[in-house]
Tab-separated table of C-alpha atoms in Angstrom:
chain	number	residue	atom	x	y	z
A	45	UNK	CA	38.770	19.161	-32.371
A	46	UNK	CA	35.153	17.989	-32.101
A	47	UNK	CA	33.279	20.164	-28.540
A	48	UNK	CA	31.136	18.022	-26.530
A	49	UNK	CA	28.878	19.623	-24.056
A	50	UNK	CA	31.079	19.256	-21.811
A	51	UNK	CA	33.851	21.654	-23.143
A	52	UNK	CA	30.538	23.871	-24.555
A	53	UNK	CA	32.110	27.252	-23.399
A	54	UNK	CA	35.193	26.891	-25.510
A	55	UNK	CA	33.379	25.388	-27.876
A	56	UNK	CA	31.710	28.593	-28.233
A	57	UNK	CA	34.972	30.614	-27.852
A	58	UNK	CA	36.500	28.571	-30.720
A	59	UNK	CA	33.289	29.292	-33.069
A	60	UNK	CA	34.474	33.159	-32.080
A	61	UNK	CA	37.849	32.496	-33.340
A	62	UNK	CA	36.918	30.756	-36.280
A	63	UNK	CA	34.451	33.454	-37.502
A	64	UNK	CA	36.961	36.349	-36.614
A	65	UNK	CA	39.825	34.669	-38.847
A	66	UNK	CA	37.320	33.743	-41.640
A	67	UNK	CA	36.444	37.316	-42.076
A	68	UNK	CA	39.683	38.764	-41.945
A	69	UNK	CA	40.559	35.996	-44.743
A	70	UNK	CA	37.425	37.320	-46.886
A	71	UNK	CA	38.439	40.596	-46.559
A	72	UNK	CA	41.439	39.856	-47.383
A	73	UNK	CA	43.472	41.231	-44.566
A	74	UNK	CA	46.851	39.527	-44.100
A	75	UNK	CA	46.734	37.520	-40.690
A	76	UNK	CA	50.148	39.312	-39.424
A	77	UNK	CA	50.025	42.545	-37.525
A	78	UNK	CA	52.993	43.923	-39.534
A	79	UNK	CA	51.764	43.237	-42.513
A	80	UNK	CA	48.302	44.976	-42.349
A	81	UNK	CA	47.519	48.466	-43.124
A	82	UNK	CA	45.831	50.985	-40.744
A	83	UNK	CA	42.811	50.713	-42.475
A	84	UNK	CA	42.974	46.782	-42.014
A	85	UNK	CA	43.958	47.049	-38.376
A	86	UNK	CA	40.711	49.183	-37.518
A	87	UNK	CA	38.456	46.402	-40.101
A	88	UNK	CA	40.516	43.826	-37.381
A	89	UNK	CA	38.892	45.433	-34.754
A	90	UNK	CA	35.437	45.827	-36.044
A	91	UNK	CA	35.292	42.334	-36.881
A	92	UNK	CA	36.355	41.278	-33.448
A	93	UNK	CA	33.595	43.587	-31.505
A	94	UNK	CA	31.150	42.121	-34.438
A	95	UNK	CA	31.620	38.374	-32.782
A	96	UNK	CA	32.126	39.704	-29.758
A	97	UNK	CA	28.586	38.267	-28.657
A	98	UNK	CA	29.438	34.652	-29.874
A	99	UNK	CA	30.233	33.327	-26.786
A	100	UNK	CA	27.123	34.716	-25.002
A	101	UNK	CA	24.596	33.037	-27.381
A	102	UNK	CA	25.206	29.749	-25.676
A	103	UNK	CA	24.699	30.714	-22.508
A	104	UNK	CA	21.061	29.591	-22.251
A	105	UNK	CA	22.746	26.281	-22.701
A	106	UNK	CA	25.267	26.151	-20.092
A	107	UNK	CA	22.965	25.427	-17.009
A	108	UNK	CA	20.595	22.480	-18.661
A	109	UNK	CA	19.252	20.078	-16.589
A	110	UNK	CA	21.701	17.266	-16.206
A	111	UNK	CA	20.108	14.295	-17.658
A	112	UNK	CA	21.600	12.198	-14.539
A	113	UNK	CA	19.505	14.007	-12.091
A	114	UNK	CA	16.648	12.260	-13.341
A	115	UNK	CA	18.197	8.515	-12.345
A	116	UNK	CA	16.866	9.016	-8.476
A	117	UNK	CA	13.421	10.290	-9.421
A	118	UNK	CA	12.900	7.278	-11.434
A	119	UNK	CA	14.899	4.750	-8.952
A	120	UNK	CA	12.304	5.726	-6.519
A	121	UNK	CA	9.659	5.597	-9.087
A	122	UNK	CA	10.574	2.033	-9.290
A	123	UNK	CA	10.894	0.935	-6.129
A	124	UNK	CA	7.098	2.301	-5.562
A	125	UNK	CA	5.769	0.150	-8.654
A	126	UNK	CA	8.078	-2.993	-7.679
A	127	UNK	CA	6.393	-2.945	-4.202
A	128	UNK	CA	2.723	-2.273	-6.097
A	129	UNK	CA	3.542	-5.119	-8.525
A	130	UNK	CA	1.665	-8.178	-8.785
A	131	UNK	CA	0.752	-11.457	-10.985
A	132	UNK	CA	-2.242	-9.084	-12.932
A	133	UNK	CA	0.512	-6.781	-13.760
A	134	UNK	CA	2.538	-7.122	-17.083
A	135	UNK	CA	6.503	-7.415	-17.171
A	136	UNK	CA	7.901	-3.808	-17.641
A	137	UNK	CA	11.296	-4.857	-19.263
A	138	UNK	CA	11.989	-1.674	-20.461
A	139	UNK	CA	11.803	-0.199	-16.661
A	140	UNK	CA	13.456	-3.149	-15.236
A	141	UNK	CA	10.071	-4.404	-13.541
A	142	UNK	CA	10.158	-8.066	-14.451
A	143	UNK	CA	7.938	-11.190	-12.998
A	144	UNK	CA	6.696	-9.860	-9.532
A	145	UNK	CA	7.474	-11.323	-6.310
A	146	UNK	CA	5.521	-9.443	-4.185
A	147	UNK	CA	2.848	-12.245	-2.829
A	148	UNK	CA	1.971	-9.560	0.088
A	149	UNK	CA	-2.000	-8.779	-1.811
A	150	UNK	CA	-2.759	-12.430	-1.667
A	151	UNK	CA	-3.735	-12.420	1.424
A	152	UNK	CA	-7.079	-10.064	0.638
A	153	UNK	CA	-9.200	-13.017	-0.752
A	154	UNK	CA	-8.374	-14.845	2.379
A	155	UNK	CA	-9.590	-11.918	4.208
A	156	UNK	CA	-12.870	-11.667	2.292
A	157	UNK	CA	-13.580	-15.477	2.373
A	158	UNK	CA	-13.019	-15.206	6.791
A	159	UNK	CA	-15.347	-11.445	6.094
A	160	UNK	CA	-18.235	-13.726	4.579
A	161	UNK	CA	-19.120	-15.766	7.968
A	162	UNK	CA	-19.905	-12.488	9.474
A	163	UNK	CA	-23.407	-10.634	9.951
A	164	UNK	CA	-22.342	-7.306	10.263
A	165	UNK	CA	-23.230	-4.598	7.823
A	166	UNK	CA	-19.790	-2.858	7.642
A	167	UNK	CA	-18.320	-6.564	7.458
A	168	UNK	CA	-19.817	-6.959	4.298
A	169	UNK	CA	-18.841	-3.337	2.944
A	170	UNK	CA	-15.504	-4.243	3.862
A	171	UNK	CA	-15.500	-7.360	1.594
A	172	UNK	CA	-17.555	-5.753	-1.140
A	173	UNK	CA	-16.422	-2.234	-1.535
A	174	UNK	CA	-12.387	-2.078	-0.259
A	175	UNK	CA	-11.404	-5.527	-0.209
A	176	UNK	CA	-12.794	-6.536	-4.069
A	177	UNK	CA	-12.183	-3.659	-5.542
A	178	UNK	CA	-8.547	-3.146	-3.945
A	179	UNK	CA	-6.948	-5.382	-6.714
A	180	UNK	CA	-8.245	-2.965	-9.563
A	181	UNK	CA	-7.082	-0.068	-7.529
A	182	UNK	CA	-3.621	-1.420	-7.081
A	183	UNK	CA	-3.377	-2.139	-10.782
A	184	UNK	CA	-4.405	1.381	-11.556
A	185	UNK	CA	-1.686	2.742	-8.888
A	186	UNK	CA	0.250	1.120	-10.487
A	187	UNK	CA	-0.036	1.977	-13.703
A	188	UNK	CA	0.120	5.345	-12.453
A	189	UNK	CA	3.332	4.732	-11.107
A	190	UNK	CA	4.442	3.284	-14.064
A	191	UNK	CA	3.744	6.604	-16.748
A	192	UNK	CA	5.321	8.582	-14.317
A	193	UNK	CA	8.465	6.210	-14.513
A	194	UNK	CA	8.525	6.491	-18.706
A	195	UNK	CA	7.261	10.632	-18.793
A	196	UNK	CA	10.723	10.257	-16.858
A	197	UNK	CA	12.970	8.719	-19.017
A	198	UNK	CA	11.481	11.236	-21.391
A	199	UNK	CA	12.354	14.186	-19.756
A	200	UNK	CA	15.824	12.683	-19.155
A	201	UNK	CA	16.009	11.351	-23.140
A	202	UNK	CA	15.067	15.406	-24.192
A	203	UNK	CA	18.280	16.783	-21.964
A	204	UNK	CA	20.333	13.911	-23.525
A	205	UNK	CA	19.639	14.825	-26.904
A	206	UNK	CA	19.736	18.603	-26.621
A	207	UNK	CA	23.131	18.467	-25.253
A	208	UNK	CA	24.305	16.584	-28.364
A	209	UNK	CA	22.431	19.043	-30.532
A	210	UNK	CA	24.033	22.201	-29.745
A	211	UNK	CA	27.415	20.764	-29.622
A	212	UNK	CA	26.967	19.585	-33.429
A	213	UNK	CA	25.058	22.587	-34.017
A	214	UNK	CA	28.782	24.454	-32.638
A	215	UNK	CA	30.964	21.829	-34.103
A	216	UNK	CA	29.602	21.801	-37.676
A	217	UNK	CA	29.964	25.857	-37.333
A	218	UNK	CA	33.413	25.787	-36.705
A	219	UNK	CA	34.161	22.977	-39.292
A	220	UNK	CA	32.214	25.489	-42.068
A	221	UNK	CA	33.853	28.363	-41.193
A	222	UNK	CA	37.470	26.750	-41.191
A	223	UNK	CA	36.473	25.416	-44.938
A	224	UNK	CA	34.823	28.694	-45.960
A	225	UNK	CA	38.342	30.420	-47.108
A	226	UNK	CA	39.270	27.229	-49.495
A	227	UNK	CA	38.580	27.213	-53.138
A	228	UNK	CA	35.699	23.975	-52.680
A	229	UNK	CA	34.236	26.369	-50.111
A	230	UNK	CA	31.496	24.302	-47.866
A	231	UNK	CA	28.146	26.762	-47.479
A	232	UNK	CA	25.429	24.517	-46.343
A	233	UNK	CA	25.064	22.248	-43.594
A	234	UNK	CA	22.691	19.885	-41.634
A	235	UNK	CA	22.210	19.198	-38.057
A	236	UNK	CA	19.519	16.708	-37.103
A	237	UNK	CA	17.660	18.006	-34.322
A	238	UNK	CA	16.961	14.637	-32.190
A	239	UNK	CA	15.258	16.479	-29.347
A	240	UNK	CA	12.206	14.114	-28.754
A	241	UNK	CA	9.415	13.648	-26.341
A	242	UNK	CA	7.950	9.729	-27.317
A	243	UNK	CA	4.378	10.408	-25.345
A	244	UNK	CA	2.117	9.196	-27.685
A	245	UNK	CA	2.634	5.873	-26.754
A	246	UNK	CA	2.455	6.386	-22.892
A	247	UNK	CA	-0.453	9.067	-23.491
A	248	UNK	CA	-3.024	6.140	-25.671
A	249	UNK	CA	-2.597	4.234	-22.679
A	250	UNK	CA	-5.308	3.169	-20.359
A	251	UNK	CA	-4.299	4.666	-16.507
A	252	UNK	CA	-6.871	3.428	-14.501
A	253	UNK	CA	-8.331	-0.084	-14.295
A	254	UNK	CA	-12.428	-1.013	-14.557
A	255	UNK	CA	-13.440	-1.677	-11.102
A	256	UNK	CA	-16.291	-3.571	-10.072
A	257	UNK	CA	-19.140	-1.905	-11.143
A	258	UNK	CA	-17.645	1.202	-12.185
A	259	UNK	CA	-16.961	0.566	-16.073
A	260	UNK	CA	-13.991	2.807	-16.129
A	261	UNK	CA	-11.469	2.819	-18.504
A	262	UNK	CA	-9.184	5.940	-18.752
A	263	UNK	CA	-6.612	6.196	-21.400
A	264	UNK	CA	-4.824	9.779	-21.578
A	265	UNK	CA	-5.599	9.665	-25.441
A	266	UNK	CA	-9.002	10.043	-24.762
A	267	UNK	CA	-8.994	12.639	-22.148
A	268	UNK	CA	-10.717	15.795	-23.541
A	269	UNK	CA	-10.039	18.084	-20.732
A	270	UNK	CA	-6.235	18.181	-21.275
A	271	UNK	CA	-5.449	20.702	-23.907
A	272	UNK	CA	-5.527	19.734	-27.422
A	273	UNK	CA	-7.029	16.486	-26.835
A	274	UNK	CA	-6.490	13.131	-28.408
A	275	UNK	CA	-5.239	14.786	-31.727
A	276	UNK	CA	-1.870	15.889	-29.580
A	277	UNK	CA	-0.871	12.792	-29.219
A	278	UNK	CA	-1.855	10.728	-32.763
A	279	UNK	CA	1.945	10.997	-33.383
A	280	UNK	CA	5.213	11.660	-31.746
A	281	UNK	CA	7.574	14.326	-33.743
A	282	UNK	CA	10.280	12.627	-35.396
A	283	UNK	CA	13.692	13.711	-35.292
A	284	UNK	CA	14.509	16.476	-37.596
A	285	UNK	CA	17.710	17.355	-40.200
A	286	UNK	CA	18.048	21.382	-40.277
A	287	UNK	CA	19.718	22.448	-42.990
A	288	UNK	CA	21.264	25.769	-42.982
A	289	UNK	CA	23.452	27.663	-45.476
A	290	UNK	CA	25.887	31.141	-45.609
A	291	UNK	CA	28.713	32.166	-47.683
A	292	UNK	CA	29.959	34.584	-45.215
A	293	UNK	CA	31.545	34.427	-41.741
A	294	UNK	CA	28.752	36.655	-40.320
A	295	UNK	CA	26.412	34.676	-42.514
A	296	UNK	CA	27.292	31.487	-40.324
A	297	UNK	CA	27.227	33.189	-37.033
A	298	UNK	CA	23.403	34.385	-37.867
A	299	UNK	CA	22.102	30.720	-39.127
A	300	UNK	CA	23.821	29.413	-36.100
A	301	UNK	CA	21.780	31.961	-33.893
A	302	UNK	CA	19.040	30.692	-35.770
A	303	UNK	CA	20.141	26.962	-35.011
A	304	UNK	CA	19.892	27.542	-31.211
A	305	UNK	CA	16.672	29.650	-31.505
A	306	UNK	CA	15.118	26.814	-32.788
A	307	UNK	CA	16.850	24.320	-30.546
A	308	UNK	CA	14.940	26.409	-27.833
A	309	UNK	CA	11.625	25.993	-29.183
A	310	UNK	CA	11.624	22.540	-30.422
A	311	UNK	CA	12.943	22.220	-25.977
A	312	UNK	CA	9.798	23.861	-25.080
A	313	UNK	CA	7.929	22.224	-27.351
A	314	UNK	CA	8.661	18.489	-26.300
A	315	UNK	CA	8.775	19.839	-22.570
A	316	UNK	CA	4.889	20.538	-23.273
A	317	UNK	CA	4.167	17.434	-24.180
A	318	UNK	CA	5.118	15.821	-20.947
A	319	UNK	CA	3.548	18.723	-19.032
A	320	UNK	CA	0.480	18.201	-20.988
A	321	UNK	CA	0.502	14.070	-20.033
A	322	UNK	CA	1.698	14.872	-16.731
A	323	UNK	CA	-1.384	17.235	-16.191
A	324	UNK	CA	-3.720	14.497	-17.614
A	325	UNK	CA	-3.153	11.777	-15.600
A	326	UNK	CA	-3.135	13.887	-12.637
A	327	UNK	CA	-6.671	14.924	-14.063
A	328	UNK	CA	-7.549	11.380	-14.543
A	329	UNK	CA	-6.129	10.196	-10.730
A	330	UNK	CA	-8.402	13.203	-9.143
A	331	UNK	CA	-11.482	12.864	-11.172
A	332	UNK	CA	-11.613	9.147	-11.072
A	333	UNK	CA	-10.300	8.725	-7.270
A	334	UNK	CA	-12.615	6.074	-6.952
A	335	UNK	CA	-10.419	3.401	-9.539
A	336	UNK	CA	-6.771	4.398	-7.892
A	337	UNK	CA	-8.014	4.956	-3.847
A	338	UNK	CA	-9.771	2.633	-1.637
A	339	UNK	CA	-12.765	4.799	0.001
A	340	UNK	CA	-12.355	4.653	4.209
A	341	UNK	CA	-14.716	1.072	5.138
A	342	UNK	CA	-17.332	1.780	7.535
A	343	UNK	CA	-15.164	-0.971	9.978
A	344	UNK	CA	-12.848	2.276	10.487
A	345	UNK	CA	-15.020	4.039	12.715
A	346	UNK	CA	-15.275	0.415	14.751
A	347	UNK	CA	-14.374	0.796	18.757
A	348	UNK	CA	-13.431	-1.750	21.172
A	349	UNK	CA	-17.373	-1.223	22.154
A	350	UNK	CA	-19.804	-1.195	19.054
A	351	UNK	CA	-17.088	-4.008	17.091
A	352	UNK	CA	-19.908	-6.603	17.626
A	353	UNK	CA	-22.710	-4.366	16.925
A	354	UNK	CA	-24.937	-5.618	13.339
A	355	UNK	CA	-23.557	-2.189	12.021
A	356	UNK	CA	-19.985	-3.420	12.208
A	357	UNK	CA	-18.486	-6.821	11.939
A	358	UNK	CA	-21.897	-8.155	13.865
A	359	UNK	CA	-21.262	-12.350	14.529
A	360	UNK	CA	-20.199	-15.124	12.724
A	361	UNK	CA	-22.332	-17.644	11.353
């Protein structure tokens, strides 16, 4: 029977069951009760208190994330960039954000031609600074939006994966310990580790968009203040065949405990890279506010009163 995570627990009670009979085999002890021999009957029950702990070395496992609680996080995600997308932005057919029909933004360069009749000095900050920079701005938002939607599918992706790891990592166990006894004994086995964070891609590129005058270009590749720098993300780690080998029953149960140690870390690993990309483009968003939020116009402190005054909208010509 081939576990899934699903079934993980017995799973794990079956790898117990297999390692307790493959011992008694190597040791020769006859699998009846009437057949053994005192001696055999207490090696019986040191064997069984020796795998005792089997079923416990899974438990880290049992309460992973489930990769499904992910899907609202980036359904909302989506919905934020759909409403932020326009004809400047490329297709996202990977996130489901295809040609945009969101024709809302047009309407700004109408606003800044009607803005250029009028005198006032907060009329013309209005069209210069919010309203011509505000389709740069958007574009960076959006981006934003849009590496938070695929440092998503990441995280979901690593939970995916690592559930399918440490069922094989059980399942090819089992199947090695239920050979072991035979005369074409199987000792060695691999288990690819597929656990994988694919940031380098999202990390190289740029977040926020030049705005006028600014010259800013932000790509998380090139961000020194997140820690390691570029050289973090040059390349993504590939998935990974463990091989692992034993001749004994006890000799399996330690290379699985091994297996799962290292499931663990290569988890934590991967989870640092999105941390570490997370981080950065929050560093980029606060340091370079100015390319992702509009700054408040001068018109916002306008009144009923002063609205016609040559610090505000003034007349038009």
């Amino acid at each position: 029977m081939a576990y899934t995570y699903e079934n993980l627990a017995a799973g794990a009670e079956a790898l117990r069951q297999a390692a307790i009979k493959t011992a008694c085999e190597q040791a020769a002890i006859p699998p009846r009760q009437e057949d053994q021999s005192g001696q055999q009957k207490l090696d019986v029950s040191a064997i069984e208190a020796a795998f005792a702990g089997v079923p416990a070395m899974f438990y880290p496992f049992l309460d992973m994330p489930r990769p499904d609680n992910f899907d609202s996080i980036f359904l909302d995600l989506r919905a934020s960039a759909t409403i932020l997308m326009t004809t400047q932005n490329l297709p996202q057919p990977d996130l489901e954000l295809t040609a945009p029909n969101n024709n809302k933004f047009s309407g700004v360069t109408t606003v800044g031609d009607n803005l250029a009749s009028w005198s006032g000095a907060a009329a013309r900050e209005f069209k210069s600074q919010y309203l011509d920079k505000l389709p740069a701005q958007q574009a960076s938002q959006f981006n934003a939006v849009v590496t938070c939607m695929k440092l998503i599918q990441q995280e979901k992706a690593i939970w995916t994966e690592a559930r399918k790891n440490v069922a094989e990592i059980v399942n090819q166990a089992i199947d090695v310990l239920e050979n072991m006894p035979r005369r074409c004994s199987k000792d060695n086995w691999t288990v690819a580790f597929t656990v994988v964070a694919a940031v380098a891609g999202i990390a190289a590129v740029p977040l926020g968009v030049a705005t006028a005058g600014t010259g800013v270009l932000v790509g998380l590749a090139v961000v020194d203040k997140v820690a390691g720098g570029a050289s973090l993300f040059m390349e993504d780690d590939p998935p990974e065949n463990r091989r692992f080998a034993a001749s004994t029953a006890d000799g399996v149960i330690r290379e699985v405990d091994r297996g799962l140690k290292e499931l663990i870390a290569r988890i934590v690993e991967q989870e640092g890279k999105i941390a570490t990309v997370f981080s950065g483009a929050n560093s980029v968003v606060r340091d370079e506010r100015q390319s992702f939020v509009p700054k408040q116009p001068l018109l916002a402190k306008a009144t009923p009163e002063n609205i016609t005054e040559q610090d505000f909208l003034g007349f038009s010509s």
